mmCIF file of C-alpha atoms in Angstrom:
data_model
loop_
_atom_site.group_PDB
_atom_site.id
_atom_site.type_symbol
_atom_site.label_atom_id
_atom_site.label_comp_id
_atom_site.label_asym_id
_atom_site.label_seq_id
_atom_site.Cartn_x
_atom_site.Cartn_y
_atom_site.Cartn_z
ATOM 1 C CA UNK A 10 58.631 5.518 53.462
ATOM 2 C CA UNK A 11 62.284 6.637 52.310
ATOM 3 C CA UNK A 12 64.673 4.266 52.490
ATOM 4 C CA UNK A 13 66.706 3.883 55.162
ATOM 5 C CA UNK A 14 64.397 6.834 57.520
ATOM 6 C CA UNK A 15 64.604 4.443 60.525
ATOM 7 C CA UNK A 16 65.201 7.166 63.181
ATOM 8 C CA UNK A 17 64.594 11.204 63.281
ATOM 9 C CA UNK A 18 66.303 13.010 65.757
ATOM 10 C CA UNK A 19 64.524 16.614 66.737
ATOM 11 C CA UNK A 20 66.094 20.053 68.240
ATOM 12 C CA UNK A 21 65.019 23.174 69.262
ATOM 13 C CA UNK A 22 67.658 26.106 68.492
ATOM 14 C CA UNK A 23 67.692 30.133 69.102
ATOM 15 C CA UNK A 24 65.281 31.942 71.236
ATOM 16 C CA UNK A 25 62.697 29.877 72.606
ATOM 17 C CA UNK A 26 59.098 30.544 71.547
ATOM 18 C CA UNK A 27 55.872 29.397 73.248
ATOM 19 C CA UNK A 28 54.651 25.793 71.915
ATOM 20 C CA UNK A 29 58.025 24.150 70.914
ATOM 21 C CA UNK A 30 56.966 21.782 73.440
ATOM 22 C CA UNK A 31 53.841 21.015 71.447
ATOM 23 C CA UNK A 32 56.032 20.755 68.582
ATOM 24 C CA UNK A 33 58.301 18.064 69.978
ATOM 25 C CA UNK A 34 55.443 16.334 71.223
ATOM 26 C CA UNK A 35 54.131 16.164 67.530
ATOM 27 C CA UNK A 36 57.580 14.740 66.354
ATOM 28 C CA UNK A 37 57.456 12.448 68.792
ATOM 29 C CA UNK A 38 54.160 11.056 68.216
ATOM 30 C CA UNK A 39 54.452 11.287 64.469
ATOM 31 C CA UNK A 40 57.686 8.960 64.674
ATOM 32 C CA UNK A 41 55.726 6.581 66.886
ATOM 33 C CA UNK A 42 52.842 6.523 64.353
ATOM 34 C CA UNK A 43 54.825 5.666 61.912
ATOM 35 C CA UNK A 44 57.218 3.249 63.468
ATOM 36 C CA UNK A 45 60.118 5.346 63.424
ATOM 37 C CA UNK A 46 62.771 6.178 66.578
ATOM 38 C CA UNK A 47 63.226 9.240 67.675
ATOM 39 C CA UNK A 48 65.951 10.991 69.503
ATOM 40 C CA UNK A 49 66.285 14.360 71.434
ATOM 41 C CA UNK A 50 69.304 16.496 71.047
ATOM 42 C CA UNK A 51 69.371 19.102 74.248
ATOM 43 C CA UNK A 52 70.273 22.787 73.459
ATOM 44 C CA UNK A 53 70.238 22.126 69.588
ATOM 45 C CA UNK A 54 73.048 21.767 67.628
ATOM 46 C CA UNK A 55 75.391 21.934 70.592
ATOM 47 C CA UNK A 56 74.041 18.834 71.766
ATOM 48 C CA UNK A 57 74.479 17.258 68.916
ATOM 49 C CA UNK A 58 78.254 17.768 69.272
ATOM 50 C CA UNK A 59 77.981 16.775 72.604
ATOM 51 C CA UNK A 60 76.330 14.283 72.038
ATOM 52 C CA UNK A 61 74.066 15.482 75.025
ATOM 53 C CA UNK A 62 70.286 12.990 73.866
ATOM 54 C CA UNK A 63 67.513 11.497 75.668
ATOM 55 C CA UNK A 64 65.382 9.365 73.451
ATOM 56 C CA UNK A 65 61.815 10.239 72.929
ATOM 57 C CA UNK A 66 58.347 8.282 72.458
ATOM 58 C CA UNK A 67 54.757 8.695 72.369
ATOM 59 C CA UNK A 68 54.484 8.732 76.674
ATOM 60 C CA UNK A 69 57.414 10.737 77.056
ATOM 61 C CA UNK A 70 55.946 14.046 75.909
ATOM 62 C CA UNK A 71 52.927 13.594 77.419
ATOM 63 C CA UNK A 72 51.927 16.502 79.409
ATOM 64 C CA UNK A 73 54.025 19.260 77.166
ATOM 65 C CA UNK A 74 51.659 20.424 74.893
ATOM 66 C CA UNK A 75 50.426 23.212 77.461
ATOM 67 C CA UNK A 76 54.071 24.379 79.271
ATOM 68 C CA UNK A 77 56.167 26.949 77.705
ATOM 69 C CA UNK A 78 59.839 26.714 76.610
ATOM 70 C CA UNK A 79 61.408 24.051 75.438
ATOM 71 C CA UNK A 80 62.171 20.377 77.230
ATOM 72 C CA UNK A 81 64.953 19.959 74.789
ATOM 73 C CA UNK A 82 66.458 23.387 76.336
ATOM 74 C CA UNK A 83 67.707 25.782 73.692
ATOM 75 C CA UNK A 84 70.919 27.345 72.932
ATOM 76 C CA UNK A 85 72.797 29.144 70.151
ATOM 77 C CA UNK A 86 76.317 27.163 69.316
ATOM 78 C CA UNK A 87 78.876 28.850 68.447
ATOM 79 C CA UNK A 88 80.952 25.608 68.075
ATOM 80 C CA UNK A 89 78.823 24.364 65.274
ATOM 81 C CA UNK A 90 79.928 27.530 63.291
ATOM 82 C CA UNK A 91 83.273 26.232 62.915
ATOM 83 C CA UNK A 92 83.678 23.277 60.624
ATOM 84 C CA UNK A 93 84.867 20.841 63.036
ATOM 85 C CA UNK A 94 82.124 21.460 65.084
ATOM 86 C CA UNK A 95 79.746 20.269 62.673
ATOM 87 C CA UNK A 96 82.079 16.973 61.575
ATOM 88 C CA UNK A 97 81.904 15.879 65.070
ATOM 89 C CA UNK A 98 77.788 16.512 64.945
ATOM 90 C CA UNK A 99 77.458 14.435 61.932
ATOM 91 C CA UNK A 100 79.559 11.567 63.294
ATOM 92 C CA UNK A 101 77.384 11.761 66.563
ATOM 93 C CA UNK A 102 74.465 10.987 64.452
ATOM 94 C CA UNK A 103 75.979 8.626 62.612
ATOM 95 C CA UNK A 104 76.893 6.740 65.496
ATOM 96 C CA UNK A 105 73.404 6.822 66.747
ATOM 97 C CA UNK A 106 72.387 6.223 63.398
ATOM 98 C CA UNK A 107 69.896 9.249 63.074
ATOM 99 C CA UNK A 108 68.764 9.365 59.216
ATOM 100 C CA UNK A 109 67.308 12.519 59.726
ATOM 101 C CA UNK A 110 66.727 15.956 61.509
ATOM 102 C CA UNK A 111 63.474 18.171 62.345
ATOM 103 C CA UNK A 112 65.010 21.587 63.240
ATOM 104 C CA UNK A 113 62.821 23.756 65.278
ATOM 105 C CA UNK A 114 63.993 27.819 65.454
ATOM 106 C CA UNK A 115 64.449 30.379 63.499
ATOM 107 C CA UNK A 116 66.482 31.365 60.203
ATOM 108 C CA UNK A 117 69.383 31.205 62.246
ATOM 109 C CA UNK A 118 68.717 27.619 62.663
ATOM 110 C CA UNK A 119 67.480 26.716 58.836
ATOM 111 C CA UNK A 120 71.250 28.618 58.213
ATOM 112 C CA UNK A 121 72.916 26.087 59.576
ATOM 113 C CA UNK A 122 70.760 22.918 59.050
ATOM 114 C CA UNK A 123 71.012 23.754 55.044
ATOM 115 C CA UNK A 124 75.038 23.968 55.170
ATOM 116 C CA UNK A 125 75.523 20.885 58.004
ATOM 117 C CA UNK A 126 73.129 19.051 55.141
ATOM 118 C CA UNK A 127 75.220 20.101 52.596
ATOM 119 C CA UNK A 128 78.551 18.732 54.050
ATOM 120 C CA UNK A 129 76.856 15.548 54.915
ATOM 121 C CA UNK A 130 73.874 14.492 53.043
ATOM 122 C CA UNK A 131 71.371 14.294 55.750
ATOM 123 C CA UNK A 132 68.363 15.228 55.324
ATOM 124 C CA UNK A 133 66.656 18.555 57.442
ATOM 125 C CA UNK A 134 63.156 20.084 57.435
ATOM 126 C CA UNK A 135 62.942 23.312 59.622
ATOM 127 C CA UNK A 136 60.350 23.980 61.644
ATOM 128 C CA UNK A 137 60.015 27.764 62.340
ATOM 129 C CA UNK A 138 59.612 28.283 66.245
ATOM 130 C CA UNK A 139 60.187 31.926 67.133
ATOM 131 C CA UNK A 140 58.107 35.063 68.552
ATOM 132 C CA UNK A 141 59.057 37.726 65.938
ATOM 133 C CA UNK A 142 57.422 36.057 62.984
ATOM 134 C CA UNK A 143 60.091 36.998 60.604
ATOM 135 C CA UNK A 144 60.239 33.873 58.569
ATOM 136 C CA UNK A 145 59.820 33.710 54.522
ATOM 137 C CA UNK A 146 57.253 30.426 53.544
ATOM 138 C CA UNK A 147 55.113 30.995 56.050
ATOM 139 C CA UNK A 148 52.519 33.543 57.597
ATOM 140 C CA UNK A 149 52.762 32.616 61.625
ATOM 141 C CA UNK A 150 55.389 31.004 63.255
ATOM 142 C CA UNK A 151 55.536 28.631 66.454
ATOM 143 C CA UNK A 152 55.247 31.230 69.262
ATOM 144 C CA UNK A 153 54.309 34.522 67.971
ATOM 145 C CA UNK A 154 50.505 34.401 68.601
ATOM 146 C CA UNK A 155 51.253 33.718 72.285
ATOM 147 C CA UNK A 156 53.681 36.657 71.933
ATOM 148 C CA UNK A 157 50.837 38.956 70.973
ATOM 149 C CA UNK A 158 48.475 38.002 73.344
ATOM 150 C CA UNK A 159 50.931 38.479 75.987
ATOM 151 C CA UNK A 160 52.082 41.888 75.362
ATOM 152 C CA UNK A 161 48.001 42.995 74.764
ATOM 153 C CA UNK A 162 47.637 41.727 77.952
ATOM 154 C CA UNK A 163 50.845 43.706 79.557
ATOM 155 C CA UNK A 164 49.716 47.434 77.712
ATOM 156 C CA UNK A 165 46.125 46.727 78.884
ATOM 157 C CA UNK A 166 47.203 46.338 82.471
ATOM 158 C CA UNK A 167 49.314 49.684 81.751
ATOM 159 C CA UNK A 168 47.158 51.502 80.120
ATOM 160 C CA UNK A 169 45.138 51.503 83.475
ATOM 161 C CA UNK A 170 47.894 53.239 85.405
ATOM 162 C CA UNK A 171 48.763 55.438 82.428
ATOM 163 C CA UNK A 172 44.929 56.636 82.452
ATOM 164 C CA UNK A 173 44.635 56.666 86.706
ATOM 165 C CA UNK A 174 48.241 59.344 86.134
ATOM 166 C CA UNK A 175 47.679 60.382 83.439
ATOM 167 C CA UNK A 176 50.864 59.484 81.737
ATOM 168 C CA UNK A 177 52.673 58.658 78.403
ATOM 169 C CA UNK A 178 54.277 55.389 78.417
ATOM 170 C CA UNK A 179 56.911 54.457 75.917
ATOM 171 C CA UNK A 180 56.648 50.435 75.788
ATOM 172 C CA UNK A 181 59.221 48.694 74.244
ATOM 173 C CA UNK A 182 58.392 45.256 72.497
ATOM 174 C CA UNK A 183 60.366 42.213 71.224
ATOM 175 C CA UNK A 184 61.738 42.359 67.684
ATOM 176 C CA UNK A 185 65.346 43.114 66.930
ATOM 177 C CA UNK A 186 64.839 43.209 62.779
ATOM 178 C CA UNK A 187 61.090 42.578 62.531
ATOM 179 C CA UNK A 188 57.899 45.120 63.719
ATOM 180 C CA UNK A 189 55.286 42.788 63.587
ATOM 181 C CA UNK A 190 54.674 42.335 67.601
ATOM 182 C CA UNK A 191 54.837 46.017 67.723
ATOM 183 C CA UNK A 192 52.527 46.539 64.953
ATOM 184 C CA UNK A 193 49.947 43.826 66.028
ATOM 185 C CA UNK A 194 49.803 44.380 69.410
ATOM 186 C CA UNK A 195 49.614 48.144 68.710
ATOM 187 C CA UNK A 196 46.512 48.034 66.425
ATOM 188 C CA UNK A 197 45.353 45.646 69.352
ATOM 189 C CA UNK A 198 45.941 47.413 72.153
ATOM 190 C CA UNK A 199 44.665 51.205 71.019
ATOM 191 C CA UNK A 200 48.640 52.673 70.538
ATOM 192 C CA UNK A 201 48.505 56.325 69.898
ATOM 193 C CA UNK A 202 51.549 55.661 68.526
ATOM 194 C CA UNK A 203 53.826 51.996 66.546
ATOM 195 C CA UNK A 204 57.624 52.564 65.994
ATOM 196 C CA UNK A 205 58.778 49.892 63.804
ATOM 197 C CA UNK A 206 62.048 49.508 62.244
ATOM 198 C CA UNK A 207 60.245 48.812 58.627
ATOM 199 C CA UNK A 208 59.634 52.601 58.509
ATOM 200 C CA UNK A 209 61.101 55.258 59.934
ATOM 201 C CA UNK A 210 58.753 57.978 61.057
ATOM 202 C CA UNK A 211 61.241 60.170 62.668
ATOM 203 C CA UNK A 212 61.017 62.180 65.763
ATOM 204 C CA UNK A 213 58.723 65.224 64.332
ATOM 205 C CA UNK A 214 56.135 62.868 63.366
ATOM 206 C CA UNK A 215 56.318 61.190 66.945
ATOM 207 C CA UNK A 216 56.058 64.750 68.304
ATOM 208 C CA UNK A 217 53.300 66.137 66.224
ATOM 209 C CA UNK A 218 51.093 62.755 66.828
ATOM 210 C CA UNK A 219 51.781 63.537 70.432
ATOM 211 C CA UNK A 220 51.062 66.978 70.429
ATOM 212 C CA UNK A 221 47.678 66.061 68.440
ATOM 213 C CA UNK A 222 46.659 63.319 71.023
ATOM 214 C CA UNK A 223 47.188 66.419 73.511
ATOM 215 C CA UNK A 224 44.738 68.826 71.894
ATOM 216 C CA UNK A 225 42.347 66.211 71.469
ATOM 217 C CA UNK A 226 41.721 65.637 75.209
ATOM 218 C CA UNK A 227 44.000 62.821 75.723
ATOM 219 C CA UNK A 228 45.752 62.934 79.066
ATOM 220 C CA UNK A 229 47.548 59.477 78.374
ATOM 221 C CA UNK A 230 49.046 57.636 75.434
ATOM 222 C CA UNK A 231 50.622 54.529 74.993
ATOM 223 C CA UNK A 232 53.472 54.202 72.363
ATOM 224 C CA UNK A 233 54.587 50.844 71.243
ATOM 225 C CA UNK A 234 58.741 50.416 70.171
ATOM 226 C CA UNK A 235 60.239 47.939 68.604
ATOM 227 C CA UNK A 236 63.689 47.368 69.817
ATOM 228 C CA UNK A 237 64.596 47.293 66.046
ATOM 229 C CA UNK A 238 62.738 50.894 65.588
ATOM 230 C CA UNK A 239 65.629 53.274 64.070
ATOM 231 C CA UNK A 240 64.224 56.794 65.539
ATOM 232 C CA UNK A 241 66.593 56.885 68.380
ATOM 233 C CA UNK A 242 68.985 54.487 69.887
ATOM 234 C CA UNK A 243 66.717 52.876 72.679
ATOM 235 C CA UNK A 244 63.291 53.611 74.079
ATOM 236 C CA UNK A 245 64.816 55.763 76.984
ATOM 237 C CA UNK A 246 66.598 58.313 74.660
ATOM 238 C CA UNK A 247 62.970 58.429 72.794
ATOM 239 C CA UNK A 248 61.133 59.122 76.185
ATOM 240 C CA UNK A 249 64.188 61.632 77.120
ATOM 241 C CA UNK A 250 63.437 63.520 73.676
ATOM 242 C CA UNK A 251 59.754 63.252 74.591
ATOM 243 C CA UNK A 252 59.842 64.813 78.262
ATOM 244 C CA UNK A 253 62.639 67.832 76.787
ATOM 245 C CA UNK A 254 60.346 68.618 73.758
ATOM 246 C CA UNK A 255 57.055 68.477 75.538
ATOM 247 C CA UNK A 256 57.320 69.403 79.074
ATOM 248 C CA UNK A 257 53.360 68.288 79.610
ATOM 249 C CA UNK A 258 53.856 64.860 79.902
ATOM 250 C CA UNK A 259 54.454 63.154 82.541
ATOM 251 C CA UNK A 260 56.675 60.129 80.419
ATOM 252 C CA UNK A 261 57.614 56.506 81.742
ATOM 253 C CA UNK A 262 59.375 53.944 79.866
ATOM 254 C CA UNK A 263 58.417 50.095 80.090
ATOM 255 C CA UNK A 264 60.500 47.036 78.599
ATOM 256 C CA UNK A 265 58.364 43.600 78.336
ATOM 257 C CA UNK A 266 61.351 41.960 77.615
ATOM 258 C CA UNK A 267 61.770 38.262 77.939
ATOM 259 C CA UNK A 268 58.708 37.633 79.187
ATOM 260 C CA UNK A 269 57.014 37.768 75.855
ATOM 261 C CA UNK A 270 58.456 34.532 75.320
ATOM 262 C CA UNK A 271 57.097 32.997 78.300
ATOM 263 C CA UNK A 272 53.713 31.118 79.259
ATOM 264 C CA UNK A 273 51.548 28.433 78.075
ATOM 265 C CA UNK A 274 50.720 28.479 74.158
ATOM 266 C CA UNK A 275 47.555 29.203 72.361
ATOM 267 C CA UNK A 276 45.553 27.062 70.904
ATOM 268 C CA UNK A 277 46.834 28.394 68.083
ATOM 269 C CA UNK A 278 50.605 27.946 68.372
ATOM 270 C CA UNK A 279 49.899 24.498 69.659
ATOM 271 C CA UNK A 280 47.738 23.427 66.551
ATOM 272 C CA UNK A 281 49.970 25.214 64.250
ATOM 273 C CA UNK A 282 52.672 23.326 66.152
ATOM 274 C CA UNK A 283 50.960 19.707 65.935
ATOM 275 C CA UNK A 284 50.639 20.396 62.184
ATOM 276 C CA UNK A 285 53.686 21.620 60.848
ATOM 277 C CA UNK A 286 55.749 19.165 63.225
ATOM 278 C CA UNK A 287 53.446 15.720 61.551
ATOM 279 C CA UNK A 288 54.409 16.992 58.013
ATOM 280 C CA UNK A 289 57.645 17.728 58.919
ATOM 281 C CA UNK A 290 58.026 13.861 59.635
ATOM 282 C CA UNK A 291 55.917 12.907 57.186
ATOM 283 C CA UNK A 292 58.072 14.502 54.456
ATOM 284 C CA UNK A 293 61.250 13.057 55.953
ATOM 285 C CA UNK A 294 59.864 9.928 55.197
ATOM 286 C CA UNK A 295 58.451 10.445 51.624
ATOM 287 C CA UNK A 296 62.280 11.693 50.941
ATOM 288 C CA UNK A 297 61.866 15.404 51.041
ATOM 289 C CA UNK A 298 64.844 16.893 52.571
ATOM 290 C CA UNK A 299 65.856 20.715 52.974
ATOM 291 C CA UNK A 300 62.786 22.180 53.482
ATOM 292 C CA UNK A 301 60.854 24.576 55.778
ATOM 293 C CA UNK A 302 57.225 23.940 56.199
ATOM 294 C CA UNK A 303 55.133 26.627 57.309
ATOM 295 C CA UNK A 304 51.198 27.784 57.175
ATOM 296 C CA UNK A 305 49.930 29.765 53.733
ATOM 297 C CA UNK A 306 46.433 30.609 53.667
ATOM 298 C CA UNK A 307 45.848 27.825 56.196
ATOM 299 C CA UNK A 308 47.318 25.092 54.462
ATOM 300 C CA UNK A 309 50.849 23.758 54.977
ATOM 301 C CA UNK A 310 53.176 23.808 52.393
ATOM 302 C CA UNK A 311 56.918 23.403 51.636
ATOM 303 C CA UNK A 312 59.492 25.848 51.139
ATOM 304 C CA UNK A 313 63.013 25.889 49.775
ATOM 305 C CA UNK A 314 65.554 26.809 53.550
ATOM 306 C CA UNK A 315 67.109 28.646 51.071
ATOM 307 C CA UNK A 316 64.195 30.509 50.460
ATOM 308 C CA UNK A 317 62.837 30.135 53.884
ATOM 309 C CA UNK A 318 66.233 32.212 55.217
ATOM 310 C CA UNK A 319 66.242 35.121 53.020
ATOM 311 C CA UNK A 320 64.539 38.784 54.502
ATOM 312 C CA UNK A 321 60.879 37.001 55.346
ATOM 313 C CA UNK A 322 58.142 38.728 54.441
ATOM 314 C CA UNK A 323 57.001 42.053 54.498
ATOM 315 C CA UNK A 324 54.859 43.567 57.165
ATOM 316 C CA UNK A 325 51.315 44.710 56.513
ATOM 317 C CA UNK A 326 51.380 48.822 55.582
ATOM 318 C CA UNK A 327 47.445 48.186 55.838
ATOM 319 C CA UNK A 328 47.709 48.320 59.819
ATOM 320 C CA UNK A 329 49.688 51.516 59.822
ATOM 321 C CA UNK A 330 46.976 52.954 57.888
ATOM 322 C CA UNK A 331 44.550 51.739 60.296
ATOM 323 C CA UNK A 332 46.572 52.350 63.405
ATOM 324 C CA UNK A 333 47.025 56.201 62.051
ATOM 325 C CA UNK A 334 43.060 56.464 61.829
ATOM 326 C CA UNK A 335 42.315 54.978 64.710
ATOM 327 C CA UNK A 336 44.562 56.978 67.367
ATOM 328 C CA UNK A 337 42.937 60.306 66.652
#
């Protein structure tokens, strides 16, 4: 154990993400496993300026691992932007003498774990808990395979209206930088269509796929957006394009919205969850500090936050290619 690792205090920051509850749970239990306190900070860093805690042990999470959201709430503070904000953080832990932090969000959150450790010399790992699965270091993140399954779900429940009039639904998806809900969840789901913002198909390729699907005896498509996708400035002026260029269909537009970060977790976000959140502790208290752990070719590893904050990695073209085979 490092010295001095006495007592870990855990968050959960930015957009909540299906199975941060398992994840606290796991931080929880870890500490108690080894011996070690732990401490809750509500609405992430901006309870740790407020000081806003609840302390946390093996029977208090009990019950979490299936319930969406967060216990610890979530929030994005502004005040710990400002360099005051943070000074008043640090002597909050201090004062509850917390030796360490497990950060659970996304690279907004690993942005400012790496500078408050910087200021202060306390050590951070970051735990990446968000539904867009944009994260360098690791190949899923906390939340995103409930994400998919929940949109499948959604178009597959449209797709039977969209057949019964016949109808061309534009359905937008979560992912403000990122395509890879669209692009999953497309392939999944039998899109004629997957409008990402990692390439830019433009409007005459939208129309011609359309026009194809037409010709080919389809009297209803489903196209999946991205909220990031570039071709137009929302889904609406897409679907407006679509019903002035090709009077046939009968167009309707559908946006999941937040409730693609909703529900109870997958197995697989809580065990991915459960594992990162043990090594996360379990690093703390061999003395690794400043790191990101995340899930490569099913094993967990560590990552630089420097490295874990940069662009994330690249979507899989493979899909497209799939995707453009399949929708024929």
């Amino acid at each position: 154990m490092a010295k001095g690792i006495r007592k870990i205090g855990v968050m959960t920051s930015g957009g909540d993400a299906p199975g941060m509850n398992a994840a606290i749970r796991a931080v929880a239990r870890a500490c108690s496993y080894y011996n070690v306190e732990c401490i809750g900070f509500y609405r992430g860093y901006q309870g740790m300026i407020e000081n806003d805690y609840c302390e946390l042990n093996a029977r208090s999470v009990r019950n979490i691992i299936s319930t969406g959201g967060t216990i610890l709430k979530s929030a994005r503070s502004q005040d710990f932007r400002t360099k005051e904000g943070r000074k008043k953080a640090a002597d909050n832990l201090v004062a509850l003498n917390v030796d360490a932090m497990v950060l659970i969000g996304g690279d907004g959150t690993f942005k400012g774990g790496e500078i408050f450790s910087n200021e202060y010399d306390i050590p951070v790992i970051g735990v990446p808990g968000t539904i867009d699965n944009d994260i360098a270091g690791t190949q899923f993140t906390i939340g995103y395979d409930t994400a998919l399954n929940t949109v499948v779900e959604a178009i597959d429940k449209i797709r039977d209206t969209a057949s019964s009039h016949d109808r061309l639904f534009f359905i937008e998806v979560m992912g403000r930088d990122a395509g890879f809900i669209a692009l999953n969840t497309g392939v999944g789901a039998g899109a004629e269509e997957i409008l990402i913002p990692e390439e830019n198909l433009g409007l005459d390729r939208m129309l011609e796929s359309l026009r194809r699907s037409k010709r080919s005896g389809k009297n209803s498509s489903i196209v999946v957006v991205c909220e990031g996708d570039k071709i137009g400035k929302n889904v609406y002026e897409l679907a407006d394009y679509v019903t002035e260029n090709l009077p046939d269909y009968d167009v309707r537009v559908t946006v999941l919205g937040h409730m693609q970060r909703g529900g109870s977790p997958t197995c697989f976000d809580r065990t991915l969850a459960s594992r990162l959140c043990v090594k996360a502790v379990e690093m703390l208290l061999d003395g690794e500090r400043d790191i990101m752990v995340g899930l490569i070719n099913n094993q967990v590893v560590g990552t630089s936050l420097k490295e874990g904050i940069k662009s994330g990695h690249g979507i899989n073209k493979e899909l497209l290619r799939i995707s453009d085979i399949l929708s024929v």
